[in-house]
């Protein structure tokens, strides 16, 4: 499903084909959290990146675009907490 992301943000942060599998996997990891905080979301994302042997920045930047529709936004983990666990998971699963 195509989204109307700003072209620059999409071209810059959503170009890696691995994200089609990584973002839904990140959604699963985020969904499993029993405590949904800035710290727990950051720890989970960084652990997931390490497990998948990718740079955390790849996931952080892609998730920022997926969650906000913008390439520049408030800190990602704050955005996740404000959106809430269910909405964050849903948007990461839906992807791009």
Coordinates of C-alpha atoms in Angstrom, one line a residue:
X1 CA 0.0 0.0 0.0
X2 CA 1.5 3.3 -1.0
X3 CA 1.5 6.3 1.3
X4 CA 1.8 10.0 0.5
X5 CA 5.0 10.6 2.4
X6 CA 7.0 13.7 1.6
X7 CA 9.2 12.6 -1.3
X8 CA 12.4 13.6 0.4
X9 CA 11.7 11.8 3.6
X10 CA 10.6 8.6 1.7
X11 CA 13.6 8.7 -0.7
X12 CA 16.0 9.2 2.1
X13 CA 14.7 7.1 5.0
X14 CA 12.5 4.4 3.4
X15 CA 14.7 3.2 0.5
X16 CA 16.3 0.2 2.1
X17 CA 14.2 -2.9 1.0
X18 CA 15.1 -4.7 4.2
X19 CA 12.7 -2.3 6.0
X20 CA 9.7 -4.2 4.6
X21 CA 10.6 -7.0 7.0
X22 CA 12.4 -5.1 9.7
X23 CA 9.5 -2.7 10.5
X24 CA 6.9 -5.4 11.1
X25 CA 9.4 -7.3 13.2
X26 CA 10.0 -4.1 15.2
X27 CA 6.2 -3.9 15.7
X28 CA 6.2 -7.4 17.2
X29 CA 9.0 -6.4 19.6
X30 CA 7.3 -3.2 20.6
X31 CA 3.9 -5.0 21.0
X32 CA 5.5 -7.4 23.5
X33 CA 6.5 -4.7 25.9
X34 CA 4.7 -4.8 29.3
X35 CA 6.0 -1.3 30.2
X36 CA 5.7 1.2 27.4
X37 CA 8.0 4.1 28.2
X38 CA 10.6 6.2 26.4
X39 CA 13.4 4.0 27.9
X40 CA 11.7 0.6 27.1
X41 CA 11.0 1.6 23.5
X42 CA 14.5 2.8 22.9
X43 CA 16.1 -0.3 24.5
X44 CA 13.8 -2.5 22.5
X45 CA 14.6 -0.8 19.2
X46 CA 18.3 -0.8 19.8
X47 CA 18.3 -4.5 20.9
X48 CA 16.2 -5.4 17.8
X49 CA 18.7 -3.5 15.5
X50 CA 21.6 -5.3 17.1
X51 CA 19.9 -8.7 16.8
X52 CA 19.2 -8.0 13.1
X53 CA 22.7 -6.6 12.6
X54 CA 21.6 -3.2 11.3
X55 CA 22.3 0.3 12.5
X56 CA 19.7 1.6 15.0
X57 CA 19.6 4.8 12.9
X58 CA 18.1 2.9 10.0
X59 CA 15.1 1.9 12.1
X60 CA 14.9 5.2 14.0
X61 CA 14.7 7.2 10.8
X62 CA 12.3 4.9 9.0
X63 CA 10.1 4.6 12.1
X64 CA 10.0 8.4 12.4
X65 CA 8.7 8.7 8.9
X66 CA 6.2 5.9 9.3
X67 CA 4.9 7.2 12.7
X68 CA 4.8 11.0 11.9
X69 CA 4.9 11.2 8.1
X70 CA 7.9 13.5 8.3
X71 CA 11.6 13.2 8.1
X72 CA 12.1 15.6 11.0
X73 CA 10.1 15.3 14.2
X74 CA 10.4 15.3 18.0
X75 CA 12.5 12.5 19.5
X76 CA 11.2 9.1 18.1
X77 CA 10.8 7.4 21.5
X78 CA 8.7 10.4 22.8
X79 CA 6.6 10.2 19.7
X80 CA 6.0 6.5 20.3
X81 CA 4.9 7.0 23.9
X82 CA 2.6 9.9 22.9
X83 CA 1.0 7.8 20.1
X84 CA 0.6 4.9 22.5
X85 CA 1.6 1.3 22.1
X86 CA -1.4 0.1 20.0
X87 CA -1.1 3.0 17.5
X88 CA 2.7 2.6 17.2
X89 CA 2.4 -1.1 16.6
X90 CA -0.4 -0.6 14.0
X91 CA 1.6 2.0 12.1
X92 CA 4.8 0.0 12.1
X93 CA 2.9 -3.1 10.9
X94 CA 1.1 -1.1 8.2
X95 CA 4.5 0.2 7.1
X96 CA 4.7 1.8 3.7

